[in-house]
PDB file of C-alpha atoms in Angstrom:
ATOM      1  CA  UNK A   1    -156.031  28.157  81.424  1.00  0.00           C
ATOM      2  CA  UNK A   2    -157.199  26.188  78.443  1.00  0.00           C
ATOM      3  CA  UNK A   3    -156.204  27.592  75.255  1.00  0.00           C
ATOM      4  CA  UNK A   4    -158.057  28.026  72.678  1.00  0.00           C
ATOM      5  CA  UNK A   5    -158.124  24.762  70.359  1.00  0.00           C
ATOM      6  CA  UNK A   6    -158.451  25.641  66.765  1.00  0.00           C
ATOM      7  CA  UNK A   7    -154.994  27.747  67.763  1.00  0.00           C
ATOM      8  CA  UNK A   8    -152.988  25.272  69.189  1.00  0.00           C
ATOM      9  CA  UNK A   9    -153.685  22.836  65.983  1.00  0.00           C
ATOM     10  CA  UNK A  10    -151.453  25.654  64.235  1.00  0.00           C
ATOM     11  CA  UNK A  11    -149.176  25.721  66.507  1.00  0.00           C
ATOM     12  CA  UNK A  12    -145.756  23.451  65.053  1.00  0.00           C
ATOM     13  CA  UNK A  13    -145.496  21.235  68.091  1.00  0.00           C
ATOM     14  CA  UNK A  14    -148.699  20.368  68.052  1.00  0.00           C
ATOM     15  CA  UNK A  15    -149.040  19.668  64.515  1.00  0.00           C
ATOM     16  CA  UNK A  16    -145.558  17.770  64.486  1.00  0.00           C
ATOM     17  CA  UNK A  17    -147.576  15.261  67.359  1.00  0.00           C
ATOM     18  CA  UNK A  18    -150.151  14.976  65.406  1.00  0.00           C
ATOM     19  CA  UNK A  19    -148.048  14.093  62.498  1.00  0.00           C
ATOM     20  CA  UNK A  20    -146.413  11.058  64.262  1.00  0.00           C
ATOM     21  CA  UNK A  21    -149.376  10.093  65.990  1.00  0.00           C
ATOM     22  CA  UNK A  22    -151.222   9.077  62.731  1.00  0.00           C
ATOM     23  CA  UNK A  23    -148.904   9.186  60.298  1.00  0.00           C
ATOM     24  CA  UNK A  24    -148.190   5.775  60.187  1.00  0.00           C
ATOM     25  CA  UNK A  25    -151.854   4.551  60.916  1.00  0.00           C
ATOM     26  CA  UNK A  26    -153.070   6.728  57.930  1.00  0.00           C
ATOM     27  CA  UNK A  27    -150.708   4.978  55.498  1.00  0.00           C
ATOM     28  CA  UNK A  28    -151.267   1.850  56.841  1.00  0.00           C
ATOM     29  CA  UNK A  29    -155.007   2.630  56.649  1.00  0.00           C
ATOM     30  CA  UNK A  30    -154.706   3.651  53.081  1.00  0.00           C
ATOM     31  CA  UNK A  31    -152.289   1.171  51.835  1.00  0.00           C
ATOM     32  CA  UNK A  32    -154.889  -1.845  52.758  1.00  0.00           C
ATOM     33  CA  UNK A  33    -157.669  -0.657  51.368  1.00  0.00           C
ATOM     34  CA  UNK A  34    -156.403   0.947  48.138  1.00  0.00           C
ATOM     35  CA  UNK A  35    -153.168  -1.011  47.457  1.00  0.00           C
ATOM     36  CA  UNK A  36    -149.926  -0.032  46.610  1.00  0.00           C
ATOM     37  CA  UNK A  37    -150.571   1.232  43.094  1.00  0.00           C
ATOM     38  CA  UNK A  38    -152.370   4.931  44.015  1.00  0.00           C
ATOM     39  CA  UNK A  39    -149.608   5.869  46.148  1.00  0.00           C
ATOM     40  CA  UNK A  40    -150.398   5.925  50.082  1.00  0.00           C
ATOM     41  CA  UNK A  41    -147.641   7.394  50.977  1.00  0.00           C
ATOM     42  CA  UNK A  42    -148.518  10.603  48.701  1.00  0.00           C
ATOM     43  CA  UNK A  43    -151.474  10.362  49.585  1.00  0.00           C
ATOM     44  CA  UNK A  44    -151.426  10.502  53.204  1.00  0.00           C
ATOM     45  CA  UNK A  45    -148.403  13.696  53.324  1.00  0.00           C
ATOM     46  CA  UNK A  46    -151.245  15.488  50.905  1.00  0.00           C
ATOM     47  CA  UNK A  47    -153.509  15.217  53.393  1.00  0.00           C
ATOM     48  CA  UNK A  48    -151.158  16.718  56.340  1.00  0.00           C
ATOM     49  CA  UNK A  49    -150.501  19.376  54.054  1.00  0.00           C
ATOM     50  CA  UNK A  50    -154.054  19.962  53.546  1.00  0.00           C
ATOM     51  CA  UNK A  51    -154.413  19.848  57.647  1.00  0.00           C
ATOM     52  CA  UNK A  52    -151.975  22.523  58.174  1.00  0.00           C
ATOM     53  CA  UNK A  53    -153.554  24.490  55.321  1.00  0.00           C
ATOM     54  CA  UNK A  54    -156.515  24.218  57.192  1.00  0.00           C
ATOM     55  CA  UNK A  55    -155.588  23.915  60.801  1.00  0.00           C
ATOM     56  CA  UNK A  56    -157.518  27.491  61.763  1.00  0.00           C
ATOM     57  CA  UNK A  57    -160.720  25.579  60.594  1.00  0.00           C
ATOM     58  CA  UNK A  58    -159.717  22.231  61.901  1.00  0.00           C
ATOM     59  CA  UNK A  59    -159.899  21.531  65.854  1.00  0.00           C
ATOM     60  CA  UNK A  60    -157.839  19.169  67.877  1.00  0.00           C
ATOM     61  CA  UNK A  61    -160.589  16.576  67.958  1.00  0.00           C
ATOM     62  CA  UNK A  62    -161.414  16.824  64.984  1.00  0.00           C
ATOM     63  CA  UNK A  63    -157.740  16.262  63.111  1.00  0.00           C
ATOM     64  CA  UNK A  64    -157.324  12.213  62.699  1.00  0.00           C
ATOM     65  CA  UNK A  65    -160.738  12.288  61.109  1.00  0.00           C
ATOM     66  CA  UNK A  66    -159.848  15.305  58.990  1.00  0.00           C
ATOM     67  CA  UNK A  67    -157.095  13.342  57.974  1.00  0.00           C
ATOM     68  CA  UNK A  68    -158.769  10.106  57.004  1.00  0.00           C
ATOM     69  CA  UNK A  69    -161.727  11.632  55.800  1.00  0.00           C
ATOM     70  CA  UNK A  70    -159.269  13.841  52.934  1.00  0.00           C
ATOM     71  CA  UNK A  71    -156.875  11.068  52.504  1.00  0.00           C
ATOM     72  CA  UNK A  72    -159.547   8.757  51.567  1.00  0.00           C
ATOM     73  CA  UNK A  73    -161.323  11.066  49.397  1.00  0.00           C
ATOM     74  CA  UNK A  74    -157.744  11.709  47.185  1.00  0.00           C
ATOM     75  CA  UNK A  75    -157.593   8.359  47.122  1.00  0.00           C
ATOM     76  CA  UNK A  76    -161.509   8.042  45.784  1.00  0.00           C
ATOM     77  CA  UNK A  77    -160.555  10.769  43.330  1.00  0.00           C
ATOM     78  CA  UNK A  78    -157.408   9.059  42.382  1.00  0.00           C
ATOM     79  CA  UNK A  79    -158.946   5.872  41.453  1.00  0.00           C
ATOM     80  CA  UNK A  80    -161.539   7.645  39.444  1.00  0.00           C
ATOM     81  CA  UNK A  81    -159.316   9.459  37.353  1.00  0.00           C
ATOM     82  CA  UNK A  82    -157.221   6.016  37.254  1.00  0.00           C
ATOM     83  CA  UNK A  83    -160.873   5.010  35.533  1.00  0.00           C
ATOM     84  CA  UNK A  84    -161.257   8.040  32.743  1.00  0.00           C
ATOM     85  CA  UNK A  85    -157.292   7.143  32.005  1.00  0.00           C
ATOM     86  CA  UNK A  86    -158.214   3.435  31.184  1.00  0.00           C
ATOM     87  CA  UNK A  87    -161.351   4.174  29.130  1.00  0.00           C
ATOM     88  CA  UNK A  88    -158.917   6.662  27.001  1.00  0.00           C
ATOM     89  CA  UNK A  89    -156.673   3.947  26.445  1.00  0.00           C
ATOM     90  CA  UNK A  90    -159.577   1.738  25.593  1.00  0.00           C
ATOM     91  CA  UNK A  91    -160.470   3.957  22.384  1.00  0.00           C
ATOM     92  CA  UNK A  92    -159.662   3.106  19.607  1.00  0.00           C
ATOM     93  CA  UNK A  93    -158.598   6.215  18.283  1.00  0.00           C
ATOM     94  CA  UNK A  94    -159.083   6.241  13.752  1.00  0.00           C
ATOM     95  CA  UNK A  95    -155.733   5.900  11.921  1.00  0.00           C
ATOM     96  CA  UNK A  96    -157.399   7.052   8.756  1.00  0.00           C
ATOM     97  CA  UNK A  97    -159.162   9.787   7.040  1.00  0.00           C
ATOM     98  CA  UNK A  98    -162.062  10.060   4.984  1.00  0.00           C
ATOM     99  CA  UNK A  99    -160.050  11.528   2.215  1.00  0.00           C
ATOM    100  CA  UNK A 100    -159.849   9.653  -1.172  1.00  0.00           C
ATOM    101  CA  UNK A 101    -156.290   8.877  -2.297  1.00  0.00           C
ATOM    102  CA  UNK A 102    -157.470  11.155  -5.391  1.00  0.00           C
ATOM    103  CA  UNK A 103    -158.082  14.146  -2.798  1.00  0.00           C
ATOM    104  CA  UNK A 104    -154.355  13.582  -0.921  1.00  0.00           C
ATOM    105  CA  UNK A 105    -152.547  13.641  -4.766  1.00  0.00           C
ATOM    106  CA  UNK A 106    -154.552  16.616  -5.870  1.00  0.00           C
ATOM    107  CA  UNK A 107    -153.873  18.876  -3.240  1.00  0.00           C
ATOM    108  CA  UNK A 108    -150.097  17.696  -3.521  1.00  0.00           C
ATOM    109  CA  UNK A 109    -150.646  18.718  -6.869  1.00  0.00           C
ATOM    110  CA  UNK A 110    -152.157  22.281  -5.717  1.00  0.00           C
ATOM    111  CA  UNK A 111    -149.629  22.687  -3.193  1.00  0.00           C
ATOM    112  CA  UNK A 112    -146.987  22.336  -5.137  1.00  0.00           C
ATOM    113  CA  UNK A 113    -147.979  24.291  -8.749  1.00  0.00           C
ATOM    114  CA  UNK A 114    -148.994  26.784  -5.243  1.00  0.00           C
ATOM    115  CA  UNK A 115    -145.326  26.994  -4.435  1.00  0.00           C
ATOM    116  CA  UNK A 116    -143.986  26.771  -7.704  1.00  0.00           C
ATOM    117  CA  UNK A 117    -146.197  30.557  -8.463  1.00  0.00           C
ATOM    118  CA  UNK A 118    -145.549  31.734  -5.237  1.00  0.00           C
ATOM    119  CA  UNK A 119    -141.702  31.334  -5.869  1.00  0.00           C
ATOM    120  CA  UNK A 120    -141.738  32.967  -9.503  1.00  0.00           C
ATOM    121  CA  UNK A 121    -143.557  36.131  -8.058  1.00  0.00           C
ATOM    122  CA  UNK A 122    -141.156  39.165  -7.336  1.00  0.00           C
ATOM    123  CA  UNK A 123    -139.432  39.084  -3.961  1.00  0.00           C
ATOM    124  CA  UNK A 124    -141.093  42.267  -2.703  1.00  0.00           C
ATOM    125  CA  UNK A 125    -144.639  40.541  -3.803  1.00  0.00           C
ATOM    126  CA  UNK A 126    -143.687  37.087  -1.594  1.00  0.00           C
ATOM    127  CA  UNK A 127    -142.334  39.047   0.750  1.00  0.00           C
ATOM    128  CA  UNK A 128    -145.355  41.098   1.227  1.00  0.00           C
ATOM    129  CA  UNK A 129    -148.343  38.806   0.556  1.00  0.00           C
ATOM    130  CA  UNK A 130    -146.809  36.076   3.072  1.00  0.00           C
ATOM    131  CA  UNK A 131    -146.242  38.575   5.607  1.00  0.00           C
ATOM    132  CA  UNK A 132    -149.789  39.477   5.289  1.00  0.00           C
ATOM    133  CA  UNK A 133    -151.752  36.376   4.230  1.00  0.00           C
ATOM    134  CA  UNK A 134    -149.363  33.785   6.744  1.00  0.00           C
ATOM    135  CA  UNK A 135    -148.022  36.158   9.440  1.00  0.00           C
ATOM    136  CA  UNK A 136    -151.270  37.712   9.846  1.00  0.00           C
ATOM    137  CA  UNK A 137    -149.760  41.179   9.558  1.00  0.00           C
ATOM    138  CA  UNK A 138    -151.433  44.676   9.013  1.00  0.00           C
ATOM    139  CA  UNK A 139    -150.369  46.563   6.061  1.00  0.00           C
ATOM    140  CA  UNK A 140    -149.272  48.899   8.113  1.00  0.00           C
ATOM    141  CA  UNK A 141    -146.856  46.803  10.088  1.00  0.00           C
ATOM    142  CA  UNK A 142    -145.607  45.635   6.939  1.00  0.00           C
ATOM    143  CA  UNK A 143    -145.060  48.699   5.669  1.00  0.00           C
ATOM    144  CA  UNK A 144    -143.479  49.814   8.451  1.00  0.00           C
ATOM    145  CA  UNK A 145    -140.987  46.731   8.470  1.00  0.00           C
ATOM    146  CA  UNK A 146    -139.983  47.463   4.418  1.00  0.00           C
ATOM    147  CA  UNK A 147    -139.611  51.086   4.826  1.00  0.00           C
ATOM    148  CA  UNK A 148    -142.118  51.839   2.609  1.00  0.00           C
ATOM    149  CA  UNK A 149    -146.087  53.360   2.375  1.00  0.00           C
ATOM    150  CA  UNK A 150    -148.552  51.464   3.013  1.00  0.00           C
ATOM    151  CA  UNK A 151    -150.469  52.052  -0.646  1.00  0.00           C
ATOM    152  CA  UNK A 152    -147.008  50.225  -1.872  1.00  0.00           C
ATOM    153  CA  UNK A 153    -147.718  47.442   0.466  1.00  0.00           C
ATOM    154  CA  UNK A 154    -151.461  46.864  -0.650  1.00  0.00           C
ATOM    155  CA  UNK A 155    -150.127  46.862  -4.262  1.00  0.00           C
ATOM    156  CA  UNK A 156    -147.514  44.084  -3.866  1.00  0.00           C
ATOM    157  CA  UNK A 157    -150.378  41.869  -2.290  1.00  0.00           C
ATOM    158  CA  UNK A 158    -152.858  43.081  -4.752  1.00  0.00           C
ATOM    159  CA  UNK A 159    -150.758  42.116  -7.473  1.00  0.00           C
ATOM    160  CA  UNK A 160    -148.936  38.889  -5.727  1.00  0.00           C
ATOM    161  CA  UNK A 161    -152.751  37.971  -5.381  1.00  0.00           C
ATOM    162  CA  UNK A 162    -153.861  38.400  -8.860  1.00  0.00           C
ATOM    163  CA  UNK A 163    -150.872  36.750 -10.420  1.00  0.00           C
ATOM    164  CA  UNK A 164    -151.625  33.655  -8.038  1.00  0.00           C
ATOM    165  CA  UNK A 165    -155.701  33.267  -9.078  1.00  0.00           C
ATOM    166  CA  UNK A 166    -154.943  34.257 -12.576  1.00  0.00           C
ATOM    167  CA  UNK A 167    -152.232  31.096 -12.411  1.00  0.00           C
ATOM    168  CA  UNK A 168    -154.140  28.680 -10.530  1.00  0.00           C
ATOM    169  CA  UNK A 169    -157.232  27.882 -10.953  1.00  0.00           C
ATOM    170  CA  UNK A 170    -159.746  28.181  -7.668  1.00  0.00           C
ATOM    171  CA  UNK A 171    -157.641  29.888  -5.699  1.00  0.00           C
ATOM    172  CA  UNK A 172    -158.964  31.657  -2.984  1.00  0.00           C
ATOM    173  CA  UNK A 173    -157.857  33.439   0.192  1.00  0.00           C
ATOM    174  CA  UNK A 174    -159.744  34.964   3.236  1.00  0.00           C
TER     175      UNK A 174
END
């Protein structure tokens, strides 16, 4: 009575025998070929996990080949990944902008004026304007939150926008 080879590798005892037979030699192969830096123990374990996941597809006679090929490919992928990481670390990231000091100063001054004008608005206008423009809420949502009609919300946003436009030159909003 011959057992079907494809089914036997999925049996726990058979898998345990394969593990006991090949785990040390697989680890040693990876260690000698790639060194300790790329975690050969982890890659050997991962290869056994892949074998278990594919136990129905891998025959008992191909188990060793599957393990060594899978583990070797994992190490090669890790090696490629480390090369990418190293290349990325060598790139010098710029720690500057193309903005002139004058532009940065103007931007800060504009933000200061904007906050000052915004704080001078009536609370109802400021709340409606910020809920719409900063948080992106629709007029109907704001009306529901504030307990007013959408026309009132539209009026508050419109008046706040007009005040900001007159007080701040070049003020535009989307």
